[in-house]
mmCIF file of C-alpha atoms and ligand atoms in Angstrom:
data_model
loop_
_atom_site.group_PDB
_atom_site.id
_atom_site.type_symbol
_atom_site.label_atom_id
_atom_site.label_comp_id
_atom_site.label_asym_id
_atom_site.label_seq_id
_atom_site.Cartn_x
_atom_site.Cartn_y
_atom_site.Cartn_z
ATOM 1 C CA UNK A 29 -20.231 -16.099 20.329
ATOM 2 C CA UNK A 30 -20.728 -18.238 17.263
ATOM 3 C CA UNK A 31 -18.531 -21.280 17.200
ATOM 4 C CA UNK A 32 -18.334 -24.101 14.716
ATOM 5 C CA UNK A 33 -15.890 -26.925 14.240
ATOM 6 C CA UNK A 34 -14.281 -27.215 10.820
ATOM 7 C CA UNK A 35 -13.116 -29.906 8.410
ATOM 8 C CA UNK A 36 -15.461 -29.312 5.526
ATOM 9 C CA UNK A 37 -12.667 -30.102 3.095
ATOM 10 C CA UNK A 38 -11.057 -33.191 4.674
ATOM 11 C CA UNK A 39 -13.454 -36.001 3.816
ATOM 12 C CA UNK A 40 -10.790 -37.928 1.845
ATOM 13 C CA UNK A 41 -8.342 -37.736 4.772
ATOM 14 C CA UNK A 42 -8.478 -40.075 7.753
ATOM 15 C CA UNK A 43 -6.929 -37.715 10.259
ATOM 16 C CA UNK A 44 -7.266 -34.094 11.225
ATOM 17 C CA UNK A 45 -4.336 -31.743 11.470
ATOM 18 C CA UNK A 46 -2.858 -31.893 14.936
ATOM 19 C CA UNK A 47 -3.325 -28.584 16.781
ATOM 20 C CA UNK A 48 0.112 -27.231 16.000
ATOM 21 C CA UNK A 49 -0.144 -28.024 12.280
ATOM 22 C CA UNK A 50 -3.638 -26.552 12.155
ATOM 23 C CA UNK A 51 -2.321 -23.292 13.619
ATOM 24 C CA UNK A 52 0.612 -23.405 11.206
ATOM 25 C CA UNK A 53 -1.591 -24.048 8.202
ATOM 26 C CA UNK A 54 -4.566 -21.789 8.717
ATOM 27 C CA UNK A 55 -4.945 -18.348 7.168
ATOM 28 C CA UNK A 56 -7.927 -17.315 9.314
ATOM 29 C CA UNK A 57 -6.049 -14.499 11.034
ATOM 30 C CA UNK A 58 -5.053 -12.694 7.840
ATOM 31 C CA UNK A 59 -8.409 -13.604 6.287
ATOM 32 C CA UNK A 60 -10.385 -11.540 8.805
ATOM 33 C CA UNK A 61 -9.656 -8.544 6.651
ATOM 34 C CA UNK A 62 -11.545 -10.083 3.712
ATOM 35 C CA UNK A 63 -14.480 -11.458 5.708
ATOM 36 C CA UNK A 64 -17.125 -9.207 4.163
ATOM 37 C CA UNK A 65 -15.470 -9.281 0.737
ATOM 38 C CA UNK A 66 -15.857 -13.042 0.827
ATOM 39 C CA UNK A 67 -19.567 -12.684 1.541
ATOM 40 C CA UNK A 68 -19.932 -10.132 -1.287
ATOM 41 C CA UNK A 69 -18.118 -12.422 -3.720
ATOM 42 C CA UNK A 70 -20.221 -15.448 -2.781
ATOM 43 C CA UNK A 71 -23.489 -13.518 -3.059
ATOM 44 C CA UNK A 72 -22.602 -12.293 -6.556
ATOM 45 C CA UNK A 73 -21.508 -15.781 -7.606
ATOM 46 C CA UNK A 74 -24.684 -17.425 -6.330
ATOM 47 C CA UNK A 75 -27.017 -14.803 -7.816
ATOM 48 C CA UNK A 76 -25.280 -15.435 -11.160
ATOM 49 C CA UNK A 77 -25.633 -19.219 -10.684
ATOM 50 C CA UNK A 78 -29.350 -18.782 -10.078
ATOM 51 C CA UNK A 79 -29.747 -16.593 -13.171
ATOM 52 C CA UNK A 80 -27.944 -19.280 -15.159
ATOM 53 C CA UNK A 81 -30.391 -21.895 -13.898
ATOM 54 C CA UNK A 82 -27.851 -23.653 -11.680
ATOM 55 C CA UNK A 83 -29.305 -22.779 -8.243
ATOM 56 C CA UNK A 84 -33.103 -22.750 -7.711
ATOM 57 C CA UNK A 85 -34.673 -19.583 -6.326
ATOM 58 C CA UNK A 86 -35.581 -21.136 -2.967
ATOM 59 C CA UNK A 87 -32.036 -22.281 -2.346
ATOM 60 C CA UNK A 88 -30.657 -18.892 -3.400
ATOM 61 C CA UNK A 89 -32.943 -17.117 -0.945
ATOM 62 C CA UNK A 90 -31.776 -19.368 1.882
ATOM 63 C CA UNK A 91 -28.126 -18.897 0.967
ATOM 64 C CA UNK A 92 -28.396 -15.117 0.731
ATOM 65 C CA UNK A 93 -30.250 -14.755 4.022
ATOM 66 C CA UNK A 94 -27.739 -17.021 5.770
ATOM 67 C CA UNK A 95 -24.874 -14.965 4.351
ATOM 68 C CA UNK A 96 -26.525 -11.745 5.523
ATOM 69 C CA UNK A 97 -27.010 -13.236 8.990
ATOM 70 C CA UNK A 98 -23.320 -14.098 9.066
ATOM 71 C CA UNK A 99 -22.494 -10.546 8.003
ATOM 72 C CA UNK A 100 -24.591 -9.342 10.955
ATOM 73 C CA UNK A 101 -22.811 -11.692 13.359
ATOM 74 C CA UNK A 102 -19.494 -10.389 12.050
ATOM 75 C CA UNK A 103 -20.470 -6.739 12.418
ATOM 76 C CA UNK A 104 -21.724 -7.314 15.958
ATOM 77 C CA UNK A 105 -18.368 -8.852 16.829
ATOM 78 C CA UNK A 106 -19.854 -12.272 17.494
ATOM 79 C CA UNK A 107 -17.666 -14.273 15.129
ATOM 80 C CA UNK A 108 -14.793 -16.241 16.600
ATOM 81 C CA UNK A 109 -12.845 -18.458 14.226
ATOM 82 C CA UNK A 110 -10.231 -20.894 15.410
ATOM 83 C CA UNK A 111 -7.434 -22.730 13.651
ATOM 84 C CA UNK A 112 -9.722 -25.696 13.053
ATOM 85 C CA UNK A 113 -10.724 -23.796 9.920
ATOM 86 C CA UNK A 114 -8.215 -23.648 7.092
ATOM 87 C CA UNK A 115 -9.500 -20.248 6.158
ATOM 88 C CA UNK A 116 -12.406 -17.864 6.156
ATOM 89 C CA UNK A 117 -13.820 -19.540 3.048
ATOM 90 C CA UNK A 118 -14.248 -22.814 4.890
ATOM 91 C CA UNK A 119 -15.725 -21.061 7.924
ATOM 92 C CA UNK A 120 -18.368 -19.148 5.962
ATOM 93 C CA UNK A 121 -19.381 -22.124 3.859
ATOM 94 C CA UNK A 122 -19.623 -24.367 6.940
ATOM 95 C CA UNK A 123 -21.611 -21.713 8.771
ATOM 96 C CA UNK A 124 -24.101 -21.366 5.896
ATOM 97 C CA UNK A 125 -24.535 -25.157 5.778
ATOM 98 C CA UNK A 126 -25.054 -25.202 9.548
ATOM 99 C CA UNK A 127 -27.769 -22.575 9.226
ATOM 100 C CA UNK A 128 -29.715 -23.847 6.199
ATOM 101 C CA UNK A 129 -28.633 -27.454 5.777
ATOM 102 C CA UNK A 130 -26.590 -29.278 3.177
ATOM 103 C CA UNK A 131 -29.334 -29.403 0.523
ATOM 104 C CA UNK A 132 -29.324 -25.660 -0.181
ATOM 105 C CA UNK A 133 -26.035 -24.773 1.566
ATOM 106 C CA UNK A 134 -24.159 -27.383 -0.435
ATOM 107 C CA UNK A 135 -24.909 -25.432 -3.630
ATOM 108 C CA UNK A 136 -23.154 -22.264 -2.554
ATOM 109 C CA UNK A 137 -19.680 -23.184 -3.859
ATOM 110 C CA UNK A 138 -20.790 -24.713 -7.197
ATOM 111 C CA UNK A 139 -18.577 -23.774 -10.146
ATOM 112 C CA UNK A 140 -15.992 -22.128 -7.941
ATOM 113 C CA UNK A 141 -12.777 -23.038 -6.144
ATOM 114 C CA UNK A 142 -11.079 -21.365 -3.232
ATOM 115 C CA UNK A 143 -8.353 -20.485 -5.704
ATOM 116 C CA UNK A 144 -10.489 -18.068 -7.704
ATOM 117 C CA UNK A 145 -12.537 -17.171 -4.612
ATOM 118 C CA UNK A 146 -9.591 -15.891 -2.594
ATOM 119 C CA UNK A 147 -8.417 -13.801 -5.539
ATOM 120 C CA UNK A 148 -11.842 -12.152 -5.803
ATOM 121 C CA UNK A 149 -11.756 -11.310 -2.104
ATOM 122 C CA UNK A 150 -8.251 -9.890 -2.065
ATOM 123 C CA UNK A 151 -8.803 -7.886 -5.245
ATOM 124 C CA UNK A 152 -12.027 -6.419 -3.804
ATOM 125 C CA UNK A 153 -10.213 -5.461 -0.601
ATOM 126 C CA UNK A 154 -7.128 -4.046 -2.289
ATOM 127 C CA UNK A 155 -9.152 -1.971 -4.744
ATOM 128 C CA UNK A 156 -10.959 -0.273 -1.819
ATOM 129 C CA UNK A 157 -7.748 0.308 0.028
ATOM 130 C CA UNK A 158 -6.041 1.753 -3.035
ATOM 131 C CA UNK A 159 -8.845 4.310 -3.211
ATOM 132 C CA UNK A 160 -8.426 5.089 0.494
ATOM 133 C CA UNK A 161 -4.716 5.442 -0.007
ATOM 134 C CA UNK A 162 -5.349 7.733 -2.976
ATOM 135 C CA UNK A 163 -7.560 9.949 -0.839
ATOM 136 C CA UNK A 164 -4.857 10.235 1.776
ATOM 137 C CA UNK A 165 -2.292 11.088 -0.874
ATOM 138 C CA UNK A 166 -4.532 13.939 -2.015
ATOM 139 C CA UNK A 167 -4.975 15.126 1.601
ATOM 140 C CA UNK A 168 -1.215 15.200 1.956
ATOM 141 C CA UNK A 169 -0.803 17.100 -1.316
ATOM 142 C CA UNK A 170 -3.403 19.588 -0.106
ATOM 143 C CA UNK A 171 -1.470 20.119 3.127
ATOM 144 C CA UNK A 172 1.701 20.714 1.096
ATOM 145 C CA UNK A 173 -0.092 23.200 -1.162
ATOM 146 C CA UNK A 174 -1.554 25.126 1.773
ATOM 147 C CA UNK A 175 1.802 25.348 3.458
ATOM 148 C CA UNK A 176 3.480 26.352 0.198
ATOM 149 C CA UNK A 177 0.933 29.083 -0.365
ATOM 150 C CA UNK A 178 1.922 30.671 2.957
ATOM 151 C CA UNK A 179 5.615 30.423 2.163
ATOM 152 C CA UNK A 180 5.903 31.766 -1.360
ATOM 153 C CA UNK A 181 8.194 34.516 -0.063
ATOM 154 C CA UNK A 182 10.063 32.472 2.544
ATOM 155 C CA UNK A 183 13.584 32.398 1.130
ATOM 156 C CA UNK A 184 15.778 29.479 2.023
ATOM 157 C CA UNK A 185 19.001 27.793 1.003
ATOM 158 C CA UNK A 186 18.617 24.932 -1.458
ATOM 159 C CA UNK A 187 21.198 22.219 -0.871
ATOM 160 C CA UNK A 188 23.180 19.770 -2.947
ATOM 161 C CA UNK A 189 25.634 17.427 -1.216
ATOM 162 C CA UNK A 190 24.346 18.985 2.006
ATOM 163 C CA UNK A 191 26.109 22.227 1.005
ATOM 164 C CA UNK A 192 24.693 25.650 0.184
ATOM 165 C CA UNK A 193 23.825 25.475 -3.513
ATOM 166 C CA UNK A 194 21.279 28.076 -4.567
ATOM 167 C CA UNK A 195 18.589 30.225 -3.088
ATOM 168 C CA UNK A 196 14.947 29.251 -3.368
ATOM 169 C CA UNK A 197 11.812 29.430 -1.277
ATOM 170 C CA UNK A 198 10.250 27.019 1.166
ATOM 171 C CA UNK A 199 7.269 26.837 -1.222
ATOM 172 C CA UNK A 200 9.635 25.674 -3.975
ATOM 173 C CA UNK A 201 10.752 22.835 -1.702
ATOM 174 C CA UNK A 202 7.229 21.816 -0.670
ATOM 175 C CA UNK A 203 5.986 21.831 -4.249
ATOM 176 C CA UNK A 204 8.693 19.346 -5.223
ATOM 177 C CA UNK A 205 6.959 16.772 -3.054
ATOM 178 C CA UNK A 206 3.452 17.831 -4.076
ATOM 179 C CA UNK A 207 4.509 16.994 -7.640
ATOM 180 C CA UNK A 208 6.097 13.698 -6.627
ATOM 181 C CA UNK A 209 3.033 12.669 -4.633
ATOM 182 C CA UNK A 210 0.764 13.506 -7.547
ATOM 183 C CA UNK A 211 2.802 11.066 -9.623
ATOM 184 C CA UNK A 212 2.343 8.515 -6.832
ATOM 185 C CA UNK A 213 -1.373 9.171 -7.118
ATOM 186 C CA UNK A 214 -1.271 8.510 -10.868
ATOM 187 C CA UNK A 215 0.674 5.302 -10.294
ATOM 188 C CA UNK A 216 -1.917 4.198 -7.741
ATOM 189 C CA UNK A 217 -4.797 4.849 -10.115
ATOM 190 C CA UNK A 218 -3.006 2.991 -12.904
ATOM 191 C CA UNK A 219 -2.444 0.087 -10.581
ATOM 192 C CA UNK A 220 -6.120 0.213 -9.540
ATOM 193 C CA UNK A 221 -7.048 -0.497 -13.153
ATOM 194 C CA UNK A 222 -5.084 -3.752 -13.066
ATOM 195 C CA UNK A 223 -6.315 -4.761 -9.596
ATOM 196 C CA UNK A 224 -9.988 -4.194 -10.372
ATOM 197 C CA UNK A 225 -10.395 -7.221 -12.674
ATOM 198 C CA UNK A 226 -12.551 -10.255 -12.071
ATOM 199 C CA UNK A 227 -10.811 -13.623 -11.579
ATOM 200 C CA UNK A 228 -14.040 -15.430 -10.632
ATOM 201 C CA UNK A 229 -14.930 -18.296 -12.926
ATOM 202 C CA UNK A 230 -11.366 -19.533 -13.197
ATOM 203 C CA UNK A 231 -12.063 -22.446 -10.873
ATOM 204 C CA UNK A 232 -9.049 -24.203 -9.372
ATOM 205 C CA UNK A 233 -6.877 -23.475 -12.440
ATOM 206 C CA UNK A 234 -8.619 -24.533 -15.630
ATOM 207 C CA UNK A 235 -12.089 -23.001 -15.305
ATOM 208 C CA UNK A 236 -15.329 -24.899 -14.753
ATOM 209 C CA UNK A 237 -17.746 -26.824 -16.918
ATOM 210 C CA UNK A 238 -20.720 -25.326 -15.033
ATOM 211 C CA UNK A 239 -22.638 -22.856 -17.199
ATOM 212 C CA UNK A 240 -21.424 -19.675 -15.497
ATOM 213 C CA UNK A 241 -21.529 -16.075 -16.725
ATOM 214 C CA UNK A 242 -18.326 -14.269 -15.887
ATOM 215 C CA UNK A 243 -19.641 -11.029 -17.362
ATOM 216 C CA UNK A 244 -22.481 -11.025 -14.844
ATOM 217 C CA UNK A 245 -20.276 -11.410 -11.752
ATOM 218 C CA UNK A 246 -17.983 -8.750 -13.208
ATOM 219 C CA UNK A 247 -20.979 -6.432 -13.348
ATOM 220 C CA UNK A 248 -22.364 -7.378 -9.921
ATOM 221 C CA UNK A 249 -19.018 -6.873 -8.194
ATOM 222 C CA UNK A 250 -18.183 -3.655 -10.029
ATOM 223 C CA UNK A 251 -15.024 -4.982 -11.636
ATOM 224 C CA UNK A 252 -13.756 -3.128 -14.711
ATOM 225 C CA UNK A 253 -13.288 -6.336 -16.669
ATOM 226 C CA UNK A 254 -12.061 -9.918 -16.535
ATOM 227 C CA UNK A 255 -8.797 -11.569 -15.766
ATOM 228 C CA UNK A 256 -9.226 -13.685 -18.867
ATOM 229 C CA UNK A 257 -6.845 -16.574 -18.412
ATOM 230 C CA UNK A 258 -7.750 -18.966 -15.597
ATOM 231 C CA UNK A 259 -4.143 -19.953 -14.826
ATOM 232 C CA UNK A 260 -3.157 -16.296 -14.645
ATOM 233 C CA UNK A 261 -6.225 -15.422 -12.565
ATOM 234 C CA UNK A 262 -5.574 -18.042 -9.884
ATOM 235 C CA UNK A 263 -1.811 -17.938 -9.658
ATOM 236 C CA UNK A 264 -0.784 -14.434 -10.738
ATOM 237 C CA UNK A 265 0.067 -12.022 -7.939
ATOM 238 C CA UNK A 266 1.764 -9.283 -9.984
ATOM 239 C CA UNK A 267 -1.056 -6.849 -9.217
ATOM 240 C CA UNK A 268 -0.422 -7.298 -5.488
ATOM 241 C CA UNK A 269 3.304 -6.838 -6.014
ATOM 242 C CA UNK A 270 2.566 -3.748 -8.081
ATOM 243 C CA UNK A 271 0.508 -2.334 -5.206
ATOM 244 C CA UNK A 272 3.463 -2.877 -2.881
ATOM 245 C CA UNK A 273 5.811 -1.428 -5.453
ATOM 246 C CA UNK A 274 3.793 1.768 -5.890
ATOM 247 C CA UNK A 275 3.610 1.924 -2.085
ATOM 248 C CA UNK A 276 7.373 1.573 -1.788
ATOM 249 C CA UNK A 277 8.008 4.433 -4.226
ATOM 250 C CA UNK A 278 5.500 6.576 -2.344
ATOM 251 C CA UNK A 279 7.216 5.795 0.956
ATOM 252 C CA UNK A 280 10.556 6.812 -0.514
ATOM 253 C CA UNK A 281 9.095 10.302 -0.911
ATOM 254 C CA UNK A 282 7.739 10.435 2.629
ATOM 255 C CA UNK A 283 11.073 9.194 3.889
ATOM 256 C CA UNK A 284 13.033 11.926 2.144
ATOM 257 C CA UNK A 285 10.700 14.614 3.452
ATOM 258 C CA UNK A 286 11.183 13.084 6.910
ATOM 259 C CA UNK A 287 14.960 13.165 6.484
ATOM 260 C CA UNK A 288 14.859 16.859 5.508
ATOM 261 C CA UNK A 289 12.599 17.900 8.358
ATOM 262 C CA UNK A 290 14.557 15.911 10.938
ATOM 263 C CA UNK A 291 17.729 17.703 9.886
ATOM 264 C CA UNK A 292 16.040 21.092 9.720
ATOM 265 C CA UNK A 293 14.671 20.567 13.250
ATOM 266 C CA UNK A 294 18.151 20.369 14.770
ATOM 267 C CA UNK A 295 19.375 23.279 16.900
ATOM 268 C CA UNK A 296 22.046 23.842 14.237
ATOM 269 C CA UNK A 297 19.454 24.504 11.522
ATOM 270 C CA UNK A 298 16.362 25.531 13.467
ATOM 271 C CA UNK A 299 14.435 26.027 10.215
ATOM 272 C CA UNK A 300 11.355 24.154 11.400
ATOM 273 C CA UNK A 301 9.808 22.858 14.577
ATOM 274 C CA UNK A 302 7.574 19.819 14.621
ATOM 275 C CA UNK A 303 4.402 20.481 16.645
ATOM 276 C CA UNK A 304 4.269 19.055 20.153
ATOM 277 C CA UNK A 305 1.571 16.592 19.226
ATOM 278 C CA UNK A 306 3.971 14.934 16.788
ATOM 279 C CA UNK A 307 7.051 15.105 19.022
ATOM 280 C CA UNK A 308 8.385 13.158 21.955
ATOM 281 C CA UNK A 309 10.884 13.980 24.678
ATOM 282 C CA UNK A 310 13.439 12.003 26.653
ATOM 283 C CA UNK A 311 13.294 9.911 29.796
ATOM 284 C CA UNK A 312 16.268 11.747 31.267
ATOM 285 C CA UNK A 313 17.035 14.830 29.142
ATOM 286 C CA UNK A 314 14.194 17.289 29.626
ATOM 287 C CA UNK A 315 15.634 19.780 27.135
ATOM 288 C CA UNK A 316 14.937 17.407 24.265
ATOM 289 C CA UNK A 317 12.168 17.628 21.726
ATOM 290 C CA UNK A 318 12.471 14.741 19.298
ATOM 291 C CA UNK A 319 10.894 14.670 15.821
ATOM 292 C CA UNK A 320 10.372 10.972 16.460
ATOM 293 C CA UNK A 321 7.215 10.563 14.368
ATOM 294 C CA UNK A 322 9.295 11.588 11.351
ATOM 295 C CA UNK A 323 11.967 9.104 12.359
ATOM 296 C CA UNK A 324 9.295 6.403 12.486
ATOM 297 C CA UNK A 325 8.058 7.280 9.009
ATOM 298 C CA UNK A 326 11.611 7.002 7.707
ATOM 299 C CA UNK A 327 12.023 3.684 9.522
ATOM 300 C CA UNK A 328 8.723 2.276 8.364
ATOM 301 C CA UNK A 329 9.770 2.912 4.789
ATOM 302 C CA UNK A 330 12.044 -0.067 5.342
ATOM 303 C CA UNK A 331 9.045 -2.097 6.421
ATOM 304 C CA UNK A 332 7.244 -1.342 3.152
ATOM 305 C CA UNK A 333 10.344 -2.095 1.053
ATOM 306 C CA UNK A 334 10.563 -5.329 3.058
ATOM 307 C CA UNK A 335 6.959 -6.212 2.201
ATOM 308 C CA UNK A 336 7.734 -5.688 -1.484
ATOM 309 C CA UNK A 337 10.801 -7.940 -1.261
ATOM 310 C CA UNK A 338 8.838 -10.536 0.678
ATOM 311 C CA UNK A 339 6.182 -10.652 -2.035
ATOM 312 C CA UNK A 340 8.679 -10.824 -4.884
ATOM 313 C CA UNK A 341 10.632 -13.573 -3.186
ATOM 314 C CA UNK A 342 7.521 -15.496 -2.242
ATOM 315 C CA UNK A 343 6.322 -15.878 -5.830
ATOM 316 C CA UNK A 344 9.569 -16.307 -7.696
ATOM 317 C CA UNK A 345 9.903 -20.072 -7.422
ATOM 318 C CA UNK A 346 6.240 -21.034 -7.386
ATOM 319 C CA UNK A 347 5.288 -22.956 -10.533
ATOM 320 C CA UNK A 348 2.108 -21.961 -12.360
ATOM 321 C CA UNK A 349 -1.177 -22.775 -10.702
ATOM 322 C CA UNK A 350 -2.102 -22.314 -7.056
ATOM 323 C CA UNK A 351 0.332 -23.458 -4.374
ATOM 324 C CA UNK A 352 -0.106 -22.849 -0.673
ATOM 325 C CA UNK A 353 2.948 -20.559 -0.722
ATOM 326 C CA UNK A 354 0.648 -17.940 -2.203
ATOM 327 C CA UNK A 355 -1.376 -17.838 0.996
ATOM 328 C CA UNK A 356 1.624 -16.013 2.439
ATOM 329 C CA UNK A 357 1.172 -13.062 0.103
ATOM 330 C CA UNK A 358 -1.667 -11.628 2.171
ATOM 331 C CA UNK A 359 0.161 -10.610 5.387
ATOM 332 C CA UNK A 360 2.889 -8.502 3.701
ATOM 333 C CA UNK A 361 0.273 -6.886 1.510
ATOM 334 C CA UNK A 362 -1.907 -5.931 4.508
ATOM 335 C CA UNK A 363 1.130 -4.665 6.402
ATOM 336 C CA UNK A 364 2.140 -2.563 3.450
ATOM 337 C CA UNK A 365 -1.329 -1.006 3.030
ATOM 338 C CA UNK A 366 -1.690 -0.262 6.751
ATOM 339 C CA UNK A 367 1.730 1.309 7.061
ATOM 340 C CA UNK A 368 1.388 3.516 4.006
ATOM 341 C CA UNK A 369 -2.050 4.771 5.020
ATOM 342 C CA UNK A 370 -0.947 5.583 8.571
ATOM 343 C CA UNK A 371 2.272 7.255 7.454
ATOM 344 C CA UNK A 372 0.357 9.428 4.993
ATOM 345 C CA UNK A 373 -2.057 10.535 7.706
ATOM 346 C CA UNK A 374 0.670 11.291 10.221
ATOM 347 C CA UNK A 375 2.770 13.117 7.641
ATOM 348 C CA UNK A 376 -0.223 15.254 6.627
ATOM 349 C CA UNK A 377 -0.660 16.253 10.278
ATOM 350 C CA UNK A 378 3.025 17.026 10.671
ATOM 351 C CA UNK A 379 3.074 19.293 7.609
ATOM 352 C CA UNK A 380 -0.139 21.140 8.524
ATOM 353 C CA UNK A 381 1.084 21.893 12.042
ATOM 354 C CA UNK A 382 4.754 22.465 11.201
ATOM 355 C CA UNK A 383 6.169 25.687 12.630
ATOM 356 C CA UNK A 384 8.394 27.353 10.028
ATOM 357 C CA UNK A 385 11.095 29.730 11.263
ATOM 358 C CA UNK A 386 11.367 32.144 8.345
ATOM 359 C CA UNK A 387 13.921 34.231 10.242
ATOM 360 C CA UNK A 388 16.367 31.339 10.590
ATOM 361 C CA UNK A 389 15.985 30.448 6.940
ATOM 362 C CA UNK A 390 16.665 34.057 5.935
ATOM 363 C CA UNK A 391 19.693 34.350 8.258
ATOM 364 C CA UNK A 392 21.246 31.308 6.609
ATOM 365 C CA UNK A 393 20.686 32.863 3.188
ATOM 366 C CA UNK A 394 22.164 36.197 4.219
ATOM 367 C CA UNK A 395 25.348 34.679 5.573
ATOM 368 C CA UNK A 396 25.857 32.525 2.516
ATOM 369 C CA UNK A 397 27.603 32.570 -0.867
ATOM 370 C CA UNK A 398 24.713 30.684 -2.409
ATOM 371 C CA UNK A 399 24.031 33.737 -4.574
ATOM 372 C CA UNK A 400 27.289 33.029 -6.486
ATOM 373 C CA UNK A 401 25.707 31.323 -9.461
ATOM 374 C CA UNK A 402 23.111 34.080 -9.848
ATOM 375 C CA UNK A 403 25.855 36.724 -9.813
ATOM 376 C CA UNK A 404 27.860 34.792 -12.415
ATOM 377 C CA UNK A 405 24.803 34.350 -14.590
ATOM 378 C CA UNK A 406 24.094 38.064 -14.235
ATOM 379 C CA UNK A 407 27.531 38.781 -15.705
ATOM 380 C CA UNK A 408 26.887 36.367 -18.539
ATOM 381 C CA UNK A 409 23.575 38.013 -19.335
ATOM 382 C CA UNK A 410 24.654 41.631 -18.925
ATOM 383 C CA UNK A 411 28.295 41.647 -20.032
ATOM 384 C CA UNK A 412 28.329 38.703 -22.402
ATOM 385 C CA UNK A 413 31.161 37.028 -20.428
ATOM 386 C CA UNK A 414 31.729 33.273 -20.794
ATOM 387 C CA UNK A 415 30.452 31.355 -17.758
ATOM 388 C CA UNK A 416 33.424 29.003 -17.583
ATOM 389 C CA UNK A 417 36.849 30.086 -16.374
ATOM 390 C CA UNK A 418 40.066 28.064 -16.366
ATOM 391 C CA UNK A 419 41.223 26.583 -13.083
ATOM 392 C CA UNK A 420 44.636 27.617 -11.623
ATOM 393 C CA UNK A 421 46.494 24.439 -12.642
ATOM 394 C CA UNK A 422 45.490 24.842 -16.242
ATOM 395 C CA UNK A 423 46.631 28.489 -16.244
ATOM 396 C CA UNK A 424 50.048 27.502 -14.831
ATOM 397 C CA UNK A 425 50.439 25.023 -17.647
ATOM 398 C CA UNK A 426 49.748 27.846 -20.049
ATOM 399 C CA UNK A 427 46.619 26.317 -21.439
ATOM 400 C CA UNK A 428 45.341 22.869 -22.145
ATOM 401 C CA UNK A 429 46.636 19.957 -20.154
ATOM 402 C CA UNK A 430 48.175 16.959 -21.873
ATOM 403 C CA UNK A 431 45.792 14.065 -22.257
ATOM 404 C CA UNK A 432 46.582 11.092 -19.972
ATOM 405 C CA UNK A 433 48.838 8.530 -21.645
ATOM 406 C CA UNK A 434 48.201 4.832 -21.501
ATOM 407 C CA UNK A 435 50.668 3.159 -19.131
ATOM 408 C CA UNK A 436 52.958 0.564 -20.592
ATOM 409 C CA UNK A 437 52.162 -2.835 -19.148
HETATM 410 N N1 LIG B 513 -6.374 -20.021 2.404
HETATM 411 C C1 LIG B 513 -5.952 -20.102 1.030
HETATM 412 C C2 LIG B 513 -5.194 -18.802 0.661
HETATM 413 O O1 LIG B 513 -5.264 -17.871 1.401
HETATM 414 C C3 LIG B 513 -7.142 -20.316 0.176
HETATM 415 C C4 LIG B 513 -6.858 -20.656 -1.218
HETATM 416 C C5 LIG B 513 -6.924 -22.067 -1.701
HETATM 417 N N2 LIG B 513 -6.499 -23.153 -0.936
HETATM 418 C C6 LIG B 513 -6.348 -24.397 -1.453
HETATM 419 N N3 LIG B 513 -6.017 -25.364 -0.706
HETATM 420 N N4 LIG B 513 -6.530 -24.616 -2.729
HETATM 421 O O2 LIG B 513 -4.514 -18.723 -0.325
#
């Protein structure tokens, strides 16, 4: 295991954090997710600094090989970071300096602050995860389409207010959510365009006087463009909130599908049966088959809404510029991304393996008056009758009712 002791950034302070405060203050746990993104960001920054004549070639070579060694240590599971480090940024910089010395290692962070650095890392991570999420949305849509294709002729009741409304097909139902999820996909891709912007070069808040080239790091890191304003780049989190917001809308769709299928799995409906591999039973009632994975998806929708609220609340009172509050925006964002991705995968499995009881759906249709509107519309079309008919109270009154009178005060 590789271990280091921190405090790279405390030279003006006489004392260390005590252990409890160090554990309270550090972000190393949530930073593990951006470990390699941090290395990527630093490599791009330092290559640019070399091209701009700020870092000599020899030093650059040392820095890059140290960073690649650290990447190797990370991938082999050898990295262990304790609360003595404020964050992953401090750990990696300290580790590079340990490997190659302060002469070359001390150049690594020139013209950069942790405030623009952390935004590069999180944006790089979130952009990848948005693409992963997008792929899973498309997998889910594909599962819906396949199922719909097999149920074009499967007639079923369509409900409003939980009551028999009209007659449709199971394909009609499934396609409603294929359409909704395709809009979620568009929202995700739109959001991606705002996430994939380069904040690097913004320094702590007001930029840097070092001769950097923001266009070059934009190119090296594959960003679509710059976050132009340095205050915005270091303290804006709207793009993270937008990711959570798109996620929340998406989850609302999964949750409604879950609600439908849970209801339709009851003995009373019996329209569908969730496959065994997505069901659970009871500790004492062996007759039970619970659609509990669907219940979890519906429940976890609350978790994602919660993450969105947490993010919104976390930023609302923070003045412009970086404040440590913003460190707290990472955990809800990670939670949100993880939950959405897992729910999409599980839901795709549930839909692909769902047993559909066409017979039960048809029985419900046959014993129903849900054809009423079609019959009425048939009369309108064939006999030219008006659709509307007066209610009994109006007929008793011999026509129009009196308009309500204002009450005297
Ligand atoms: N760990 C911090 C975060 O996650 C790093 C950013 C800057 N820290 C600082 N003291 N300026 O937000």
